[in-house]
Amino acid sequence: MSLHTAYDPEFFRAQGHQLIDTLADYLHNNLQGVDKQVISWREPEDVYEEWRRDEGGDPQAFFRRVLEQSTHTHHPQYMGHQISPPVPITALGGLLADLINNGMGVYEMGMAGTALDRRVCEYLTTAMGWGPSSGGFVTAGGSLGNLTALLAARQAQAGFDAWQEGVYEHQPLAIMVSAQSHYCVSRAAQVMGLGEAGVIKVPVDAHYHMRTDLLEELFAEAELSGRKVFAVVGSACTTATGSFDELPPIADFARRHGLWFHVDAAHGGATVFSDKYRDLVNGIELADSVVMDFHKMMLTPAIATAVLFKEERRSYETFTQKAFYLWDKGQTQEWYNLAKRTFECTKQMFGLKFYLLLRTFGTDLIREFVDTVYDLAKTFAAQIGAHPGFELAVQPDCNIVCFRYCPPGMDAEALNELNQHIRNELLREGHFYLVQTRLGDTLWLRVSLMNPFTSAKMLETLLDEAERHAKLRLAQD
Ligand SMILES: Cc1ncc(COP(=O)(O)O)c(C=O)c1O
């Protein structure tokens, strides 16, 4: 193939039309449950070997094989990791963005994309109740978003210019966060040189919410040990159980001690669009910064995360670097030169897909989605309660539910093994996709109800299937 053939618009047109047909069939078969497999599990070496032997050629065969070897998030029996089944139109936005490839670190390399990133942030800040001095940008994922926000927090509250001077000749710094927070918060702190001791883990209560009654005591201990706490992080919600920390007391605590208040709302941020569940995120408007993932609860393809600041000017203080090949002045606040505030230099048009979703369907779609899957989790919790032999880890706040099969008379280790076996068998069969987590020493099966077409009947079948696998296993022992 020559370069001319590779760039031939007619080749693209023909391949594109065929691919759209394939994907529309894929969507139909998954959404309607015509295809029974959520995943067709194969061993990693096996899949790798198949690709090693791939001889290239027809793109359509390639597309079909990738689909076969992937996890189908559009299947209503997908209920695994917190990844959305994207609204299909958003994928067309992705195709557009990939083709034009505007690497919009600077305005000139993506005028529309730059404005759209700003617009999607405005939708979120408005829904949170923040005013015109708020704002933000979109980055590549919640992990990077939390790190970026915490860097801003350190610049604002450490009491010295950590960015210019480094941290080593200063008093050791620390942040406070729930013991159930996502691991990326600790990772961010450790990337910042805070060390393990610089992450003060606040214990949780029986519902896995941060014990805000312990904040003062832990803060005093940190001070006594010579650490300067500069930020406290609330989880809205935690990853394992979907528990929303009570934000107002954390905000009060932060205000009393002059700390930056950051909220990791990577999963639960979309709750701001729901009237029914808005109370879960009460107090989010008191935060200094908030992270929300579009690719989790906002029906958008990975990866896109809003990093939002109550005072947008703070977001310019994180990185103050001169880069004469990109912009003339390092210090000026130009909202439209995004690389000044983000890790990315070459930047995808992250906000475009969510904006396309909003302008096509409106924010009501997110409200409807949040209400649907949160309601469904409550129904599932009731089903678990009514099904003999099953136990719920905790009443769900949102669409994440942890449960296990626990027939009487088995010891803790045997129960863990049994539930691990259930999960392995469900994965091997591939009709349901769910995951597992550990809370303390206990292994739980875990669903994130990410697909709005999952039904209560399917969840009842899931319990029956889990029980069937468990009983087969117990009969073998
Ligand atoms: C609460 C929370 N924060 C952050 C993250 C990390 O986000 P990302 O996967 O977009 O990096 C996750 C991912 O599950 C999460 O649940």
Tab-separated table of C-alpha atoms and ligand atoms in Angstrom:
chain	number	residue	atom	x	y	z
A	1	MET	CA	0.000	0.000	0.000
A	2	SER	CA	1.240	3.450	-0.838
A	3	LEU	CA	0.754	6.556	1.241
A	4	HIS	CA	-1.776	7.709	-1.325
A	5	THR	CA	-3.874	4.572	-0.826
A	6	ALA	CA	-3.615	4.841	2.954
A	7	TYR	CA	-5.039	8.369	2.849
A	8	ASP	CA	-7.600	7.680	0.112
A	9	PRO	CA	-10.904	9.301	1.201
A	10	GLU	CA	-12.893	6.681	-0.715
A	11	PHE	CA	-11.134	3.837	1.094
A	12	PHE	CA	-12.016	5.584	4.370
A	13	ARG	CA	-15.620	6.111	3.286
A	14	ALA	CA	-16.129	2.469	2.344
A	15	GLN	CA	-14.450	1.110	5.459
A	16	GLY	CA	-16.290	3.588	7.664
A	17	HIS	CA	-19.726	2.698	6.319
A	18	GLN	CA	-19.058	-0.985	6.880
A	19	LEU	CA	-17.752	-0.374	10.373
A	20	ILE	CA	-20.806	1.664	11.353
A	21	ASP	CA	-23.010	-1.208	10.166
A	22	THR	CA	-20.969	-3.685	12.204
A	23	LEU	CA	-21.171	-1.474	15.287
A	24	ALA	CA	-24.911	-0.858	14.932
A	25	ASP	CA	-25.433	-4.646	14.783
A	26	TYR	CA	-23.117	-5.063	17.761
A	27	LEU	CA	-25.163	-2.518	19.702
A	28	HIS	CA	-28.442	-4.159	18.795
A	29	ASN	CA	-27.220	-7.634	19.736
A	30	ASN	CA	-25.839	-6.434	23.046
A	31	LEU	CA	-28.569	-4.058	24.135
A	32	GLN	CA	-31.265	-6.625	23.308
A	33	GLY	CA	-29.280	-9.460	24.885
A	34	VAL	CA	-29.283	-11.390	21.550
A	35	ASP	CA	-25.611	-12.015	22.205
A	36	LYS	CA	-25.437	-13.985	25.444
A	37	GLN	CA	-21.767	-13.273	26.091
A	38	VAL	CA	-20.746	-10.169	28.005
A	39	ILE	CA	-17.199	-11.464	27.744
A	40	SER	CA	-15.794	-14.533	26.000
A	41	TRP	CA	-12.992	-15.229	28.400
A	42	ARG	CA	-9.671	-16.462	27.058
A	43	GLU	CA	-6.257	-16.728	28.644
A	44	PRO	CA	-3.905	-13.762	28.015
A	45	GLU	CA	-1.245	-15.901	26.307
A	46	ASP	CA	-3.839	-17.353	24.008
A	47	VAL	CA	-5.108	-13.948	22.851
A	48	TYR	CA	-1.580	-12.623	22.518
A	49	GLU	CA	-0.581	-15.633	20.421
A	50	GLU	CA	-3.471	-15.042	18.072
A	51	TRP	CA	-2.334	-11.466	17.491
A	52	ARG	CA	1.269	-12.544	17.117
A	53	ARG	CA	0.147	-14.686	14.229
A	54	ASP	CA	-2.028	-11.974	12.709
A	55	GLU	CA	-1.089	-11.543	9.093
A	56	GLY	CA	-2.822	-8.203	8.611
A	57	GLY	CA	-5.057	-7.314	5.693
A	58	ASP	CA	-8.803	-6.619	5.767
A	59	PRO	CA	-9.660	-3.949	8.390
A	60	GLN	CA	-13.196	-5.348	8.766
A	61	ALA	CA	-11.866	-8.704	9.962
A	62	PHE	CA	-9.725	-6.774	12.433
A	63	PHE	CA	-12.724	-4.798	13.731
A	64	ARG	CA	-14.748	-7.966	14.232
A	65	ARG	CA	-11.958	-9.759	16.055
A	66	VAL	CA	-11.408	-6.841	18.428
A	67	LEU	CA	-15.132	-6.851	19.219
A	68	GLU	CA	-15.056	-10.595	19.936
A	69	GLN	CA	-12.113	-10.213	22.295
A	70	SER	CA	-13.555	-7.320	24.270
A	71	THR	CA	-15.844	-6.844	27.240
A	72	HIS	CA	-19.260	-5.630	26.118
A	73	THR	CA	-20.225	-2.681	28.280
A	74	HIS	CA	-23.460	-2.240	26.326
A	75	HIS	CA	-24.661	-5.677	27.391
A	76	PRO	CA	-27.212	-5.235	30.201
A	77	GLN	CA	-25.479	-8.003	32.138
A	78	TYR	CA	-22.278	-5.963	32.225
A	79	MET	CA	-21.992	-4.784	35.831
A	80	GLY	CA	-18.259	-4.797	36.442
A	81	HIS	CA	-15.851	-1.901	36.693
A	82	GLN	CA	-17.047	1.700	36.724
A	83	ILE	CA	-16.987	2.278	32.996
A	84	SER	CA	-19.993	3.638	31.152
A	85	PRO	CA	-21.703	2.044	28.175
A	86	PRO	CA	-21.201	5.158	26.083
A	87	VAL	CA	-24.204	6.721	24.372
A	88	PRO	CA	-23.382	5.750	20.763
A	89	ILE	CA	-23.400	9.296	19.360
A	90	THR	CA	-20.444	10.125	21.636
A	91	ALA	CA	-18.348	7.542	19.790
A	92	LEU	CA	-19.003	9.447	16.576
A	93	GLY	CA	-17.636	12.517	18.318
A	94	GLY	CA	-14.578	10.401	19.114
A	95	LEU	CA	-14.172	9.445	15.475
A	96	LEU	CA	-14.325	13.093	14.468
A	97	ALA	CA	-11.824	14.103	17.141
A	98	ASP	CA	-9.415	11.301	16.226
A	99	LEU	CA	-9.487	12.108	12.567
A	100	ILE	CA	-8.827	15.835	12.886
A	101	ASN	CA	-6.340	15.126	15.706
A	102	ASN	CA	-6.157	18.637	17.140
A	103	GLY	CA	-3.639	18.235	19.947
A	104	MET	CA	-5.093	21.211	21.745
A	105	GLY	CA	-2.504	22.082	24.393
A	106	VAL	CA	-2.574	25.524	22.806
A	107	TYR	CA	-5.651	27.274	21.484
A	108	GLU	CA	-4.468	27.380	17.879
A	109	MET	CA	-4.374	23.595	17.820
A	110	GLY	CA	-8.052	23.116	18.624
A	111	MET	CA	-10.221	26.197	18.780
A	112	ALA	CA	-13.554	24.358	18.994
A	113	GLY	CA	-12.219	21.686	21.330
A	114	THR	CA	-10.792	24.302	23.707
A	115	ALA	CA	-14.132	26.132	23.936
A	116	LEU	CA	-15.995	22.829	24.421
A	117	ASP	CA	-13.762	21.801	27.338
A	118	ARG	CA	-14.693	25.096	28.976
A	119	ARG	CA	-18.404	24.614	28.253
A	120	VAL	CA	-18.567	21.124	29.765
A	121	CYS	CA	-16.856	22.387	32.905
A	122	GLU	CA	-19.413	25.204	33.107
A	123	TYR	CA	-22.268	22.691	32.980
A	124	LEU	CA	-20.759	20.914	35.977
A	125	THR	CA	-19.898	23.997	38.023
A	126	THR	CA	-23.398	25.385	37.451
A	127	ALA	CA	-24.979	22.095	38.513
A	128	MET	CA	-22.821	22.170	41.662
A	129	GLY	CA	-23.979	25.664	42.498
A	130	TRP	CA	-20.667	27.448	41.950
A	131	GLY	CA	-20.510	31.020	40.695
A	132	PRO	CA	-18.775	32.777	37.793
A	133	SER	CA	-15.316	32.783	39.410
A	134	SER	CA	-15.262	28.980	39.211
A	135	GLY	CA	-13.968	26.949	36.305
A	136	GLY	CA	-11.724	24.136	35.283
A	137	PHE	CA	-10.407	21.965	32.502
A	138	VAL	CA	-10.589	18.400	31.294
A	139	THR	CA	-7.779	15.901	31.702
A	140	ALA	CA	-6.957	12.237	31.115
A	141	GLY	CA	-8.664	10.460	34.000
A	142	GLY	CA	-9.522	10.734	37.658
A	143	SER	CA	-6.073	9.638	38.796
A	144	LEU	CA	-4.368	12.456	36.938
A	145	GLY	CA	-7.191	14.824	37.885
A	146	ASN	CA	-6.722	14.168	41.606
A	147	LEU	CA	-2.966	14.656	41.286
A	148	THR	CA	-3.450	17.957	39.429
A	149	ALA	CA	-5.916	19.235	42.031
A	150	LEU	CA	-3.665	18.234	44.924
A	151	LEU	CA	-0.731	20.028	43.301
A	152	ALA	CA	-2.873	23.166	43.210
A	153	ALA	CA	-3.829	22.543	46.840
A	154	ARG	CA	-0.183	22.339	47.830
A	155	GLN	CA	0.657	25.584	46.021
A	156	ALA	CA	-2.224	27.292	47.791
A	157	GLN	CA	-1.811	25.982	51.340
A	158	ALA	CA	1.670	24.586	51.986
A	159	GLY	CA	2.953	27.991	53.078
A	160	PHE	CA	5.870	27.890	50.628
A	161	ASP	CA	6.347	27.582	46.883
A	162	ALA	CA	6.765	23.837	46.561
A	163	TRP	CA	6.765	24.025	42.785
A	164	GLN	CA	9.826	26.303	42.645
A	165	GLU	CA	11.682	25.369	45.815
A	166	GLY	CA	10.944	21.652	46.067
A	167	VAL	CA	9.709	20.034	49.259
A	168	TYR	CA	12.886	18.744	50.838
A	169	GLU	CA	14.041	21.675	52.921
A	170	HIS	CA	10.610	22.313	54.355
A	171	GLN	CA	8.416	20.833	57.041
A	172	PRO	CA	7.008	17.485	55.824
A	173	LEU	CA	3.537	17.823	54.356
A	174	ALA	CA	0.452	15.635	54.646
A	175	ILE	CA	-3.083	15.196	53.384
A	176	MET	CA	-6.039	13.551	55.131
A	177	VAL	CA	-8.346	11.169	53.305
A	178	SER	CA	-10.729	8.299	54.024
A	179	ALA	CA	-9.174	4.871	54.484
A	180	GLN	CA	-11.602	3.743	51.754
A	181	SER	CA	-10.539	6.349	49.178
A	182	HIS	CA	-9.385	5.259	45.730
A	183	TYR	CA	-5.713	4.276	45.707
A	184	CYS	CA	-4.898	7.070	43.252
A	185	VAL	CA	-5.214	9.685	46.016
A	186	SER	CA	-2.415	8.070	48.029
A	187	ARG	CA	-0.474	7.554	44.831
A	188	ALA	CA	-0.814	11.251	43.978
A	189	ALA	CA	0.456	12.216	47.428
A	190	GLN	CA	3.389	9.857	47.101
A	191	VAL	CA	4.198	11.156	43.620
A	192	MET	CA	4.322	14.589	45.292
A	193	GLY	CA	6.982	13.302	47.652
A	194	LEU	CA	4.793	13.140	50.773
A	195	GLY	CA	5.678	9.527	51.475
A	196	GLU	CA	3.338	6.995	53.037
A	197	ALA	CA	3.294	8.893	56.327
A	198	GLY	CA	2.089	11.948	54.420
A	199	VAL	CA	-1.221	10.242	53.713
A	200	ILE	CA	-3.265	10.261	56.916
A	201	LYS	CA	-5.971	7.661	56.467
A	202	VAL	CA	-9.131	8.516	58.367
A	203	PRO	CA	-10.982	5.362	59.499
A	204	VAL	CA	-14.495	4.707	58.228
A	205	ASP	CA	-17.742	3.834	60.005
A	206	ALA	CA	-19.864	0.733	59.479
A	207	HIS	CA	-21.188	2.230	56.215
A	208	TYR	CA	-17.686	2.974	54.954
A	209	HIS	CA	-18.157	6.739	55.336
A	210	MET	CA	-15.246	8.760	56.677
A	211	ARG	CA	-15.329	9.066	60.500
A	212	THR	CA	-15.415	12.859	60.549
A	213	ASP	CA	-15.505	12.763	64.357
A	214	LEU	CA	-11.848	11.643	64.231
A	215	LEU	CA	-10.569	14.465	62.020
A	216	GLU	CA	-9.537	16.823	64.859
A	217	GLU	CA	-7.695	14.135	66.782
A	218	LEU	CA	-5.796	12.875	63.730
A	219	PHE	CA	-4.951	16.423	62.727
A	220	ALA	CA	-3.544	17.150	66.203
A	221	GLU	CA	-1.467	13.954	66.053
A	222	ALA	CA	-0.067	14.938	62.657
A	223	GLU	CA	0.905	18.390	63.943
A	224	LEU	CA	2.559	16.874	67.014
A	225	SER	CA	4.588	14.576	64.820
A	226	GLY	CA	5.830	17.610	62.885
A	227	ARG	CA	3.718	17.284	59.725
A	228	LYS	CA	1.888	20.160	58.133
A	229	VAL	CA	-1.481	19.057	56.813
A	230	PHE	CA	-2.451	21.149	53.786
A	231	ALA	CA	-5.499	19.336	52.367
A	232	VAL	CA	-8.379	17.079	53.279
A	233	VAL	CA	-10.050	14.923	50.638
A	234	GLY	CA	-13.673	13.780	50.691
A	235	SER	CA	-14.838	10.785	48.647
A	236	ALA	CA	-18.050	11.122	46.665
A	237	CYS	CA	-18.051	8.232	46.573
A	238	THR	CA	-15.618	5.506	47.587
A	239	THR	CA	-14.754	2.915	44.966
A	240	ALA	CA	-15.323	-0.369	46.777
A	241	THR	CA	-18.752	0.256	48.295
A	242	GLY	CA	-19.898	3.516	46.668
A	243	SER	CA	-20.178	5.272	50.047
A	244	PHE	CA	-20.513	9.062	50.009
A	245	ASP	CA	-18.573	10.848	52.746
A	246	GLU	CA	-20.568	13.466	54.608
A	247	LEU	CA	-19.075	16.576	53.031
A	248	PRO	CA	-20.271	19.525	55.236
A	249	PRO	CA	-18.341	18.453	58.383
A	250	ILE	CA	-15.216	17.902	56.284
A	251	ALA	CA	-15.665	21.393	54.813
A	252	ASP	CA	-16.062	22.852	58.342
A	253	PHE	CA	-12.929	21.095	59.502
A	254	ALA	CA	-10.990	22.369	56.465
A	255	ARG	CA	-12.168	25.930	57.099
A	256	ARG	CA	-11.235	25.817	60.792
A	257	HIS	CA	-7.666	24.821	59.968
A	258	GLY	CA	-7.113	26.695	56.707
A	259	LEU	CA	-6.886	23.486	54.664
A	260	TRP	CA	-7.721	22.937	51.008
A	261	PHE	CA	-10.880	20.853	50.654
A	262	HIS	CA	-10.797	18.539	47.655
A	263	VAL	CA	-13.592	16.145	46.668
A	264	ASP	CA	-12.877	13.055	44.602
A	265	ALA	CA	-16.224	12.749	42.825
A	266	ALA	CA	-14.814	10.682	39.955
A	267	HIS	CA	-17.717	8.253	40.283
A	268	GLY	CA	-20.463	10.131	42.106
A	269	GLY	CA	-20.094	13.627	40.638
A	270	ALA	CA	-22.968	13.061	38.221
A	271	THR	CA	-25.283	12.940	41.246
A	272	VAL	CA	-25.382	16.755	41.068
A	273	PHE	CA	-27.789	16.354	38.126
A	274	SER	CA	-30.276	14.291	40.144
A	275	ASP	CA	-33.011	15.916	42.233
A	276	LYS	CA	-33.805	12.610	43.863
A	277	TYR	CA	-30.260	11.800	45.043
A	278	ARG	CA	-28.724	15.307	45.251
A	279	ASP	CA	-28.498	15.054	49.058
A	280	LEU	CA	-25.686	12.526	48.701
A	281	VAL	CA	-23.402	15.309	47.462
A	282	ASN	CA	-24.617	18.059	49.756
A	283	GLY	CA	-21.647	20.218	50.600
A	284	ILE	CA	-19.778	19.552	47.343
A	285	GLU	CA	-20.198	23.271	46.643
A	286	LEU	CA	-18.040	23.970	49.712
A	287	ALA	CA	-15.016	22.283	48.132
A	288	ASP	CA	-12.031	24.173	46.730
A	289	SER	CA	-11.619	21.590	43.978
A	290	VAL	CA	-13.581	18.648	42.638
A	291	VAL	CA	-12.784	15.872	40.183
A	292	MET	CA	-15.531	14.210	38.092
A	293	ASP	CA	-15.083	11.481	35.475
A	294	PHE	CA	-17.217	11.728	32.350
A	295	HIS	CA	-16.343	8.134	31.444
A	296	LYS	CA	-17.836	6.701	34.617
A	297	MET	CA	-21.333	8.053	35.313
A	298	MET	CA	-21.746	10.477	32.420
A	299	LEU	CA	-22.245	7.993	29.591
A	300	THR	CA	-19.123	9.055	27.710
A	301	PRO	CA	-16.205	6.985	26.360
A	302	ALA	CA	-12.939	6.877	28.302
A	303	ILE	CA	-11.127	8.955	29.043
A	304	ALA	CA	-12.202	12.389	30.220
A	305	THR	CA	-12.160	13.966	33.667
A	306	ALA	CA	-13.163	17.442	34.749
A	307	VAL	CA	-10.880	19.138	37.284
A	308	LEU	CA	-12.960	21.938	38.755
A	309	PHE	CA	-11.966	24.830	40.997
A	310	LYS	CA	-14.235	27.058	43.057
A	311	GLU	CA	-11.751	29.853	42.305
A	312	GLU	CA	-10.512	29.119	38.828
A	313	ARG	CA	-7.473	31.384	39.267
A	314	ARG	CA	-6.014	28.727	41.567
A	315	SER	CA	-5.688	26.354	38.654
A	316	TYR	CA	-3.053	28.600	37.063
A	317	GLU	CA	-0.748	28.357	40.059
A	318	THR	CA	-0.063	24.627	39.789
A	319	PHE	CA	2.548	24.713	37.055
A	320	THR	CA	4.282	27.982	36.349
A	321	GLN	CA	6.608	27.150	33.522
A	322	LYS	CA	7.912	29.016	30.562
A	323	ALA	CA	7.602	27.173	27.277
A	324	PHE	CA	8.439	29.611	24.538
A	325	TYR	CA	7.635	27.149	21.779
A	326	LEU	CA	4.017	27.064	23.034
A	327	TRP	CA	3.257	30.470	24.481
A	328	ASP	CA	5.094	33.698	25.170
A	329	LYS	CA	4.319	34.319	28.796
A	330	GLY	CA	4.397	31.620	31.449
A	331	GLN	CA	2.589	33.579	34.125
A	332	THR	CA	-0.509	34.926	32.399
A	333	GLN	CA	-3.926	33.392	32.953
A	334	GLU	CA	-5.115	32.337	29.524
A	335	TRP	CA	-8.005	29.905	29.869
A	336	TYR	CA	-7.622	28.965	26.213
A	337	ASN	CA	-4.019	27.732	26.398
A	338	LEU	CA	-4.884	24.576	28.311
A	339	ALA	CA	-1.415	23.052	28.627
A	340	LYS	CA	-0.573	25.790	31.113
A	341	ARG	CA	-2.835	24.030	33.593
A	342	THR	CA	-2.809	20.384	32.551
A	343	PHE	CA	-0.260	17.615	32.555
A	344	GLU	CA	-0.897	16.990	28.867
A	345	CYS	CA	1.027	18.931	26.261
A	346	THR	CA	-0.573	17.240	23.288
A	347	LYS	CA	-4.140	17.059	24.505
A	348	GLN	CA	-7.080	15.064	23.199
A	349	MET	CA	-10.369	16.869	22.610
A	350	PHE	CA	-11.610	15.412	25.880
A	351	GLY	CA	-14.741	17.505	26.417
A	352	LEU	CA	-16.093	17.182	22.885
A	353	LYS	CA	-17.903	13.859	23.374
A	354	PHE	CA	-19.757	14.896	26.522
A	355	TYR	CA	-20.669	18.219	24.948
A	356	LEU	CA	-22.094	16.374	21.938
A	357	LEU	CA	-24.159	14.219	24.285
A	358	LEU	CA	-25.490	17.290	26.110
A	359	ARG	CA	-26.368	19.263	22.990
A	360	THR	CA	-28.145	16.218	21.557
A	361	PHE	CA	-30.018	14.954	24.635
A	362	GLY	CA	-29.624	17.544	27.414
A	363	THR	CA	-28.562	17.103	31.046
A	364	ASP	CA	-31.865	15.335	31.744
A	365	LEU	CA	-30.347	12.213	30.234
A	366	ILE	CA	-27.733	12.125	33.005
A	367	ARG	CA	-30.415	12.707	35.640
A	368	GLU	CA	-32.480	9.846	34.233
A	369	PHE	CA	-29.437	7.568	34.112
A	370	VAL	CA	-28.350	8.340	37.687
A	371	ASP	CA	-31.871	7.852	39.068
A	372	THR	CA	-32.339	4.602	37.119
A	373	VAL	CA	-29.159	2.877	38.232
A	374	TYR	CA	-29.267	4.158	41.823
A	375	ASP	CA	-32.890	2.935	42.110
A	376	LEU	CA	-31.894	-0.418	40.637
A	377	ALA	CA	-29.168	-0.846	43.264
A	378	LYS	CA	-31.777	-0.402	45.998
A	379	THR	CA	-33.924	-3.048	44.348
A	380	PHE	CA	-30.925	-5.394	44.137
A	381	ALA	CA	-30.113	-4.833	47.812
A	382	ALA	CA	-33.696	-5.853	48.664
A	383	GLN	CA	-33.386	-8.951	46.455
A	384	ILE	CA	-30.161	-9.939	48.229
A	385	GLY	CA	-31.867	-9.470	51.596
A	386	ALA	CA	-34.761	-11.675	50.520
A	387	HIS	CA	-32.613	-14.433	49.018
A	388	PRO	CA	-31.604	-16.981	51.674
A	389	GLY	CA	-27.874	-17.611	51.789
A	390	PHE	CA	-26.863	-14.154	50.552
A	391	GLU	CA	-25.530	-11.268	52.574
A	392	LEU	CA	-25.162	-7.578	51.743
A	393	ALA	CA	-21.944	-5.793	52.803
A	394	VAL	CA	-23.769	-2.505	53.336
A	395	GLN	CA	-26.955	-0.790	52.125
A	396	PRO	CA	-25.888	0.915	48.879
A	397	ASP	CA	-25.757	4.718	48.670
A	398	CYS	CA	-25.598	4.564	44.881
A	399	ASN	CA	-25.186	1.990	42.075
A	400	ILE	CA	-22.333	-0.012	43.649
A	401	VAL	CA	-23.402	-3.096	45.606
A	402	CYS	CA	-21.187	-5.578	47.481
A	403	PHE	CA	-22.632	-8.935	48.494
A	404	ARG	CA	-21.634	-12.550	49.023
A	405	TYR	CA	-22.991	-16.019	49.291
A	406	CYS	CA	-22.566	-17.255	52.839
A	407	PRO	CA	-24.279	-20.486	53.790
A	408	PRO	CA	-24.118	-21.179	57.536
A	409	GLY	CA	-21.378	-23.263	59.100
A	410	MET	CA	-18.434	-22.206	56.923
A	411	ASP	CA	-15.354	-20.468	58.292
A	412	ALA	CA	-14.160	-17.087	56.995
A	413	GLU	CA	-11.441	-18.426	54.713
A	414	ALA	CA	-13.718	-21.059	53.171
A	415	LEU	CA	-16.344	-18.374	52.475
A	416	ASN	CA	-13.751	-16.194	50.758
A	417	GLU	CA	-12.686	-19.126	48.606
A	418	LEU	CA	-16.266	-19.987	47.766
A	419	ASN	CA	-17.055	-16.437	46.629
A	420	GLN	CA	-13.828	-16.261	44.661
A	421	HIS	CA	-14.903	-19.482	42.984
A	422	ILE	CA	-18.313	-17.965	42.127
A	423	ARG	CA	-16.666	-14.955	40.556
A	424	ASN	CA	-14.220	-17.138	38.576
A	425	GLU	CA	-17.030	-19.327	37.262
A	426	LEU	CA	-19.164	-16.337	36.260
A	427	LEU	CA	-16.194	-14.876	34.399
A	428	ARG	CA	-15.454	-18.191	32.681
A	429	GLU	CA	-19.081	-18.505	31.579
A	430	GLY	CA	-19.253	-14.858	30.540
A	431	HIS	CA	-23.019	-14.301	30.803
A	432	PHE	CA	-22.515	-11.795	33.601
A	433	TYR	CA	-19.538	-9.584	34.241
A	434	LEU	CA	-19.009	-8.515	37.833
A	435	VAL	CA	-15.919	-8.052	39.990
A	436	GLN	CA	-14.792	-8.668	43.531
A	437	THR	CA	-13.354	-6.584	46.320
A	438	ARG	CA	-12.003	-7.082	49.819
A	439	LEU	CA	-13.305	-5.183	52.817
A	440	GLY	CA	-11.009	-6.010	55.695
A	441	ASP	CA	-10.384	-9.722	55.410
A	442	THR	CA	-13.662	-10.481	53.674
A	443	LEU	CA	-14.004	-11.042	49.962
A	444	TRP	CA	-17.196	-9.646	48.442
A	445	LEU	CA	-18.740	-9.907	45.023
A	446	ARG	CA	-19.204	-6.405	43.672
A	447	VAL	CA	-21.437	-4.956	41.003
A	448	SER	CA	-21.429	-1.435	39.622
A	449	LEU	CA	-24.744	-1.084	37.833
A	450	MET	CA	-23.461	0.981	34.921
A	451	ASN	CA	-25.897	-0.148	32.277
A	452	PRO	CA	-29.349	1.472	32.446
A	453	PHE	CA	-30.901	-1.566	30.742
A	454	THR	CA	-29.948	-4.043	33.449
A	455	SER	CA	-33.226	-5.323	34.898
A	456	ALA	CA	-34.281	-6.589	38.321
A	457	LYS	CA	-35.020	-9.942	36.672
A	458	MET	CA	-31.426	-10.200	35.434
A	459	LEU	CA	-30.178	-9.469	38.935
A	460	GLU	CA	-32.414	-12.209	40.340
A	461	THR	CA	-30.905	-14.587	37.756
A	462	LEU	CA	-27.434	-13.475	38.818
A	463	LEU	CA	-28.179	-14.547	42.393
A	464	ASP	CA	-29.544	-17.891	41.169
A	465	GLU	CA	-26.459	-18.451	39.026
A	466	ALA	CA	-24.106	-17.528	41.858
A	467	GLU	CA	-25.918	-19.955	44.128
A	468	ARG	CA	-25.814	-22.709	41.500
A	469	HIS	CA	-22.025	-22.362	41.150
A	470	ALA	CA	-21.606	-22.341	44.917
A	471	LYS	CA	-23.735	-25.448	45.405
A	472	LEU	CA	-21.905	-27.345	42.659
A	473	ARG	CA	-18.626	-26.499	44.331
A	474	LEU	CA	-19.866	-27.489	47.791
A	475	ALA	CA	-21.208	-30.768	46.407
A	476	GLN	CA	-17.719	-31.563	45.036
A	477	ASP	CA	-16.000	-31.002	48.411
B	1	LIG	C1	-13.405	7.338	43.486
B	1	LIG	C2	-12.428	7.176	42.345
B	1	LIG	N1	-11.470	8.086	42.155
B	1	LIG	C3	-10.593	7.981	41.160
B	1	LIG	C4	-10.609	6.920	40.288
B	1	LIG	C5	-9.600	6.826	39.208
B	1	LIG	O1	-10.133	7.345	38.033
B	1	LIG	P1	-9.530	6.973	36.597
B	1	LIG	O2	-9.744	5.511	36.439
B	1	LIG	O3	-10.332	7.809	35.672
B	1	LIG	O4	-8.079	7.338	36.619
B	1	LIG	C6	-11.589	5.933	40.446
B	1	LIG	C7	-11.655	4.775	39.534
B	1	LIG	O5	-12.349	3.818	39.758
B	1	LIG	C8	-12.542	6.063	41.497
B	1	LIG	O6	-13.500	5.161	41.710
